[in-house]
C-alpha cells in the first residue's frame, strides 16, 4: 500500500504532459494573433496610403 | 459549436473516468493500489497507436488528393501520438519501479514503444527543421507511410530480441467485470480526448496556413 | 528502355564512377576502421566480452559508415543537376531508385567485406566456415539499410541541414533491422544452429522486401520538385 506516491506521480504525469501540450498550443495561438494584428495594420497602411 | 459540445462531453467523461478509477474499481490483489496506473497507461498507449494510424491515413490521402487538410491531419495526429507516447513512457517506468523493482527494463513492449516513439519524434523534427514549407507535406506523407509500416516490424524484431524478458501480461485476462467496465470508460475518454485535440490542432494549422497565404498575397500586392 | 534496363544503366554508371575514383569506397573503409578503433578503446574489446559485444560493434560501425555513404549517393547528381536530367527522362522513376538502391547495396557489401579481415585481426577472430552464413547476414542486413537508406538519402538531398537529418530519419527506422543483424551475427559467430538463425533472417528478409517495395512506390513523391 506504500505505492501511493508512484500512483500519484504517474497520474500527475498525464496532467503535466497534457498541460505542456496545451501551453504549446496556446503559445502558437498567441503568435497567430500577433501575426494577424501585424497583417491588419499592414492592410490599414495600404488603404490609407 | 460542435467542438464546444465535444468539450463538455469530454469534461463529463473525464470526471466519470476519474470516479471509476479512484472510487469504483476494487484494488487489485497482487499489485495493490499501483495497478490503477493501468487505467491511464494502457489507454494512452492505445491512443498513441490510434494517432499513428491517423498519421498513416492522412499521409496516404494527402499523396492521393493533395488536399492540405489531410496533411494537417497527419501532422496533428503525429504530435498527439508523440504526446500520448510520452505519457506511456513516463507512466510505464513509474509502474515498473514498485512492481519489477527498477524503473527501466529492456522489456519488449516498453522497448517497442520507445523505438516507435523515436520514429515519430524524428518525423516531427524533420518536418520542423528540415523540409521547406512547400515540400514538408509531401515528404511528411512519405515518412508517415514508412513509419507506420515499420511499427509491426519493430514489434516483431523486439520480440525476437528479448522474448525471455517479457514482463507484460500477454492479454489482460481475468480482469474483474468492474475493472473491465472502468477500462472501457477510460478507453472511450482517452479516444475522445485524442480526437478532440487532433481537431483543435488541425484547426490551428488551418488558420496558420491561412495567415501565411494572406501575408503572401499582401506582400505580392 | 525497359524499367530494368534503365535501373541497370544507372547502376552501371554509379559503379563505373566509383571504380574510377574510389572517392566513396576508400574513405568509408578507413572510417569503418576508425570506428572499430574507437569502440576498441571505449570497451576494451580484446577480452572475453568480444563474443557478447563484437557483433554490436561491427554493425554499429557499418551503420555509421552507411550514413556517410548514403548521404553521398545523390550528392553528385545534386551538385551538377544531373538528377533533373534523370527525372526528365521518360518512364517510371522507380528505376532510378532501384538502380541507386542496388548500387548502395553493392557498396555497403564492399565496405563490410573489406573491413571484416581487420575486425577479425584486431579481435583475434579466426576466419572459417562461418563466413558463408555471415555473408548471408551481410547481404540481407545491407539490403535493409539500402532500402530505406536510398529513399531517405533522396529525400534529405533537398533539405536544409541534410547531413544532420539523414541520421535522424534513418537511425530510428533501421533499429528493428539492426536488432536482427546483431542477433544473427552473434548466433553465427557462436556457431549457433540454423534454426536459431532462421527467425532473424526472416525478419531481415521481410524488412528488406517491405521497404524496397514501399520505397519503389513512394520514390516518385520523395523526389518530385
PDB file of C-alpha atoms in Angstrom, chain C residues 64-209:
ATOM      1  CA  UNK C  64      27.634   4.839 -39.121  1.00  0.00           C
ATOM      2  CA  UNK C  65      29.660   4.224 -42.255  1.00  0.00           C
ATOM      3  CA  UNK C  66      26.499   3.680 -44.285  1.00  0.00           C
ATOM      4  CA  UNK C  67      25.096   7.001 -43.076  1.00  0.00           C
ATOM      5  CA  UNK C  68      28.064   8.767 -44.614  1.00  0.00           C
ATOM      6  CA  UNK C  69      27.969   6.686 -47.778  1.00  0.00           C
ATOM      7  CA  UNK C  70      24.219   7.025 -48.315  1.00  0.00           C
ATOM      8  CA  UNK C  71      24.436  10.766 -47.789  1.00  0.00           C
ATOM      9  CA  UNK C  72      26.725  10.920 -50.798  1.00  0.00           C
ATOM     10  CA  UNK C  73      24.634   8.685 -53.035  1.00  0.00           C
ATOM     11  CA  UNK C  74      22.662  11.539 -54.581  1.00  0.00           C
ATOM     12  CA  UNK C  75      25.250  14.234 -53.903  1.00  0.00           C
ATOM     13  CA  UNK C  76      26.893  14.114 -57.339  1.00  0.00           C
ATOM     14  CA  UNK C  77      23.561  14.480 -59.051  1.00  0.00           C
ATOM     15  CA  UNK C  78      22.699  17.300 -56.678  1.00  0.00           C
ATOM     16  CA  UNK C  79      25.902  19.177 -57.436  1.00  0.00           C
ATOM     17  CA  UNK C  80      25.664  19.106 -61.209  1.00  0.00           C
ATOM     18  CA  UNK C  81      21.865  18.989 -61.525  1.00  0.00           C
ATOM     19  CA  UNK C  82      22.051  15.567 -63.132  1.00  0.00           C
ATOM     20  CA  UNK C  83      19.082  14.429 -61.085  1.00  0.00           C
ATOM     21  CA  UNK C  84      16.864  16.806 -63.010  1.00  0.00           C
ATOM     22  CA  UNK C  85      18.082  15.250 -66.237  1.00  0.00           C
ATOM     23  CA  UNK C  86      17.337  11.794 -64.863  1.00  0.00           C
ATOM     24  CA  UNK C  87      13.883  12.925 -63.786  1.00  0.00           C
ATOM     25  CA  UNK C  88      13.120  14.480 -67.144  1.00  0.00           C
ATOM     26  CA  UNK C  89      13.845  11.218 -68.903  1.00  0.00           C
ATOM     27  CA  UNK C  90      10.554   9.465 -69.668  1.00  0.00           C
ATOM     28  CA  UNK C  91       9.434   6.421 -67.747  1.00  0.00           C
ATOM     29  CA  UNK C  92       8.916   5.253 -64.204  1.00  0.00           C
ATOM     30  CA  UNK C  93      11.200   6.973 -61.704  1.00  0.00           C
ATOM     31  CA  UNK C  94      11.218   3.814 -59.646  1.00  0.00           C
ATOM     32  CA  UNK C  95      14.017   2.663 -61.954  1.00  0.00           C
ATOM     33  CA  UNK C  96      16.227   5.429 -60.588  1.00  0.00           C
ATOM     34  CA  UNK C  97      15.515   4.225 -57.072  1.00  0.00           C
ATOM     35  CA  UNK C  98      16.194   0.615 -57.942  1.00  0.00           C
ATOM     36  CA  UNK C  99      19.491   1.423 -59.658  1.00  0.00           C
ATOM     37  CA  UNK C 100      20.665   3.592 -56.791  1.00  0.00           C
ATOM     38  CA  UNK C 101      19.491   1.096 -54.193  1.00  0.00           C
ATOM     39  CA  UNK C 102      21.354  -1.828 -55.730  1.00  0.00           C
ATOM     40  CA  UNK C 103      24.385   0.446 -56.100  1.00  0.00           C
ATOM     41  CA  UNK C 104      24.271   1.286 -52.402  1.00  0.00           C
ATOM     42  CA  UNK C 105      23.830  -2.388 -51.565  1.00  0.00           C
ATOM     43  CA  UNK C 106      26.932  -3.373 -53.546  1.00  0.00           C
ATOM     44  CA  UNK C 107      28.773  -0.502 -51.998  1.00  0.00           C
ATOM     45  CA  UNK C 108      27.853  -1.392 -48.399  1.00  0.00           C
ATOM     46  CA  UNK C 109      28.787  -5.023 -49.023  1.00  0.00           C
ATOM     47  CA  UNK C 110      32.163  -3.913 -50.351  1.00  0.00           C
ATOM     48  CA  UNK C 111      32.819  -1.863 -47.217  1.00  0.00           C
ATOM     49  CA  UNK C 112      31.745  -4.716 -44.984  1.00  0.00           C
ATOM     50  CA  UNK C 113      33.878  -7.320 -46.720  1.00  0.00           C
ATOM     51  CA  UNK C 114      36.931  -5.061 -46.907  1.00  0.00           C
ATOM     52  CA  UNK C 115      36.803  -4.213 -43.218  1.00  0.00           C
ATOM     53  CA  UNK C 116      35.925  -7.698 -41.979  1.00  0.00           C
ATOM     54  CA  UNK C 117      39.542  -9.004 -42.117  1.00  0.00           C
ATOM     55  CA  UNK C 118      40.642  -6.095 -39.944  1.00  0.00           C
ATOM     56  CA  UNK C 119      37.853  -6.799 -37.497  1.00  0.00           C
ATOM     57  CA  UNK C 120      38.942 -10.435 -37.370  1.00  0.00           C
ATOM     58  CA  UNK C 121      42.600  -9.449 -36.957  1.00  0.00           C
ATOM     59  CA  UNK C 122      42.087  -6.852 -34.227  1.00  0.00           C
ATOM     60  CA  UNK C 123      39.735  -9.009 -32.261  1.00  0.00           C
ATOM     61  CA  UNK C 124      41.534 -12.332 -32.696  1.00  0.00           C
ATOM     62  CA  UNK C 125      38.798 -13.991 -34.628  1.00  0.00           C
ATOM     63  CA  UNK C 126      39.859 -16.855 -36.829  1.00  0.00           C
ATOM     64  CA  UNK C 127      38.086 -16.787 -40.149  1.00  0.00           C
ATOM     65  CA  UNK C 128      36.497 -20.015 -41.131  1.00  0.00           C
ATOM     66  CA  UNK C 129      33.455 -21.767 -42.379  1.00  0.00           C
ATOM     67  CA  UNK C 130      31.070 -19.353 -40.625  1.00  0.00           C
ATOM     68  CA  UNK C 131      31.892 -16.885 -43.397  1.00  0.00           C
ATOM     69  CA  UNK C 132      29.151 -18.370 -45.566  1.00  0.00           C
ATOM     70  CA  UNK C 133      26.211 -17.719 -43.212  1.00  0.00           C
ATOM     71  CA  UNK C 134      27.861 -14.436 -42.203  1.00  0.00           C
ATOM     72  CA  UNK C 135      27.830 -13.360 -45.830  1.00  0.00           C
ATOM     73  CA  UNK C 136      24.097 -14.072 -45.973  1.00  0.00           C
ATOM     74  CA  UNK C 137      23.566 -11.884 -42.897  1.00  0.00           C
ATOM     75  CA  UNK C 138      25.619  -9.130 -44.515  1.00  0.00           C
ATOM     76  CA  UNK C 139      23.629  -9.290 -47.754  1.00  0.00           C
ATOM     77  CA  UNK C 140      20.255  -9.124 -46.011  1.00  0.00           C
ATOM     78  CA  UNK C 141      21.360  -6.507 -43.490  1.00  0.00           C
ATOM     79  CA  UNK C 142      22.817  -4.289 -46.197  1.00  0.00           C
ATOM     80  CA  UNK C 143      19.663  -4.699 -48.261  1.00  0.00           C
ATOM     81  CA  UNK C 144      17.668  -3.418 -45.269  1.00  0.00           C
ATOM     82  CA  UNK C 145      19.984  -0.444 -44.846  1.00  0.00           C
ATOM     83  CA  UNK C 146      19.986   0.316 -48.559  1.00  0.00           C
ATOM     84  CA  UNK C 147      16.202   0.008 -48.953  1.00  0.00           C
ATOM     85  CA  UNK C 148      15.083   2.828 -46.643  1.00  0.00           C
ATOM     86  CA  UNK C 149      18.505   4.461 -46.784  1.00  0.00           C
ATOM     87  CA  UNK C 150      18.367   5.203 -50.502  1.00  0.00           C
ATOM     88  CA  UNK C 151      14.884   6.719 -50.251  1.00  0.00           C
ATOM     89  CA  UNK C 152      15.845   8.875 -47.264  1.00  0.00           C
ATOM     90  CA  UNK C 153      19.055   9.939 -48.999  1.00  0.00           C
ATOM     91  CA  UNK C 154      16.991  11.151 -51.950  1.00  0.00           C
ATOM     92  CA  UNK C 155      14.599  12.953 -49.618  1.00  0.00           C
ATOM     93  CA  UNK C 156      17.188  14.631 -47.439  1.00  0.00           C
ATOM     94  CA  UNK C 157      19.124  15.691 -50.501  1.00  0.00           C
ATOM     95  CA  UNK C 158      16.833  18.691 -50.966  1.00  0.00           C
ATOM     96  CA  UNK C 159      16.503  19.522 -47.304  1.00  0.00           C
ATOM     97  CA  UNK C 160      18.186  22.062 -45.149  1.00  0.00           C
ATOM     98  CA  UNK C 161      20.627  20.501 -42.654  1.00  0.00           C
ATOM     99  CA  UNK C 162      20.703  17.330 -44.706  1.00  0.00           C
ATOM    100  CA  UNK C 163      23.822  15.883 -43.056  1.00  0.00           C
ATOM    101  CA  UNK C 164      22.017  16.125 -39.743  1.00  0.00           C
ATOM    102  CA  UNK C 165      18.626  14.933 -40.905  1.00  0.00           C
ATOM    103  CA  UNK C 166      19.625  11.741 -42.689  1.00  0.00           C
ATOM    104  CA  UNK C 167      20.747  10.077 -39.436  1.00  0.00           C
ATOM    105  CA  UNK C 168      17.675  11.398 -37.644  1.00  0.00           C
ATOM    106  CA  UNK C 169      15.453   9.823 -40.264  1.00  0.00           C
ATOM    107  CA  UNK C 170      17.355   6.617 -40.803  1.00  0.00           C
ATOM    108  CA  UNK C 171      18.532   5.520 -37.348  1.00  0.00           C
ATOM    109  CA  UNK C 172      15.141   5.006 -35.676  1.00  0.00           C
ATOM    110  CA  UNK C 173      13.708   3.400 -38.815  1.00  0.00           C
ATOM    111  CA  UNK C 174      16.574   0.948 -39.120  1.00  0.00           C
ATOM    112  CA  UNK C 175      16.524  -0.190 -35.464  1.00  0.00           C
ATOM    113  CA  UNK C 176      14.397  -3.332 -35.970  1.00  0.00           C
ATOM    114  CA  UNK C 177      16.719  -4.492 -38.758  1.00  0.00           C
ATOM    115  CA  UNK C 178      19.781  -3.644 -36.665  1.00  0.00           C
ATOM    116  CA  UNK C 179      18.446  -5.736 -33.766  1.00  0.00           C
ATOM    117  CA  UNK C 180      18.188  -8.773 -36.032  1.00  0.00           C
ATOM    118  CA  UNK C 181      21.545  -8.129 -37.764  1.00  0.00           C
ATOM    119  CA  UNK C 182      23.349  -8.100 -34.430  1.00  0.00           C
ATOM    120  CA  UNK C 183      21.444 -11.112 -33.109  1.00  0.00           C
ATOM    121  CA  UNK C 184      22.078 -13.099 -36.305  1.00  0.00           C
ATOM    122  CA  UNK C 185      25.784 -12.212 -36.353  1.00  0.00           C
ATOM    123  CA  UNK C 186      26.083 -13.265 -32.722  1.00  0.00           C
ATOM    124  CA  UNK C 187      24.483 -16.629 -33.498  1.00  0.00           C
ATOM    125  CA  UNK C 188      26.786 -17.177 -36.485  1.00  0.00           C
ATOM    126  CA  UNK C 189      29.945 -16.333 -34.542  1.00  0.00           C
ATOM    127  CA  UNK C 190      28.878 -18.626 -31.712  1.00  0.00           C
ATOM    128  CA  UNK C 191      28.354 -21.464 -34.219  1.00  0.00           C
ATOM    129  CA  UNK C 192      24.672 -21.455 -33.391  1.00  0.00           C
ATOM    130  CA  UNK C 193      22.212 -23.753 -35.019  1.00  0.00           C
ATOM    131  CA  UNK C 194      20.449 -22.882 -38.260  1.00  0.00           C
ATOM    132  CA  UNK C 195      17.031 -22.984 -36.590  1.00  0.00           C
ATOM    133  CA  UNK C 196      18.137 -20.220 -34.216  1.00  0.00           C
ATOM    134  CA  UNK C 197      19.281 -18.112 -37.120  1.00  0.00           C
ATOM    135  CA  UNK C 198      16.180 -18.532 -39.254  1.00  0.00           C
ATOM    136  CA  UNK C 199      13.713 -16.184 -37.484  1.00  0.00           C
ATOM    137  CA  UNK C 200      16.234 -13.330 -37.640  1.00  0.00           C
ATOM    138  CA  UNK C 201      16.954 -13.961 -41.308  1.00  0.00           C
ATOM    139  CA  UNK C 202      13.226 -13.997 -42.000  1.00  0.00           C
ATOM    140  CA  UNK C 203      12.853 -10.714 -40.137  1.00  0.00           C
ATOM    141  CA  UNK C 204      15.633  -9.147 -42.236  1.00  0.00           C
ATOM    142  CA  UNK C 205      14.150 -10.553 -45.433  1.00  0.00           C
ATOM    143  CA  UNK C 206      10.688  -9.209 -44.656  1.00  0.00           C
ATOM    144  CA  UNK C 207      12.102  -5.815 -43.700  1.00  0.00           C
ATOM    145  CA  UNK C 208      14.131  -5.553 -46.900  1.00  0.00           C
ATOM    146  CA  UNK C 209      11.240  -6.604 -49.138  1.00  0.00           C
TER     147      UNK C 209
END
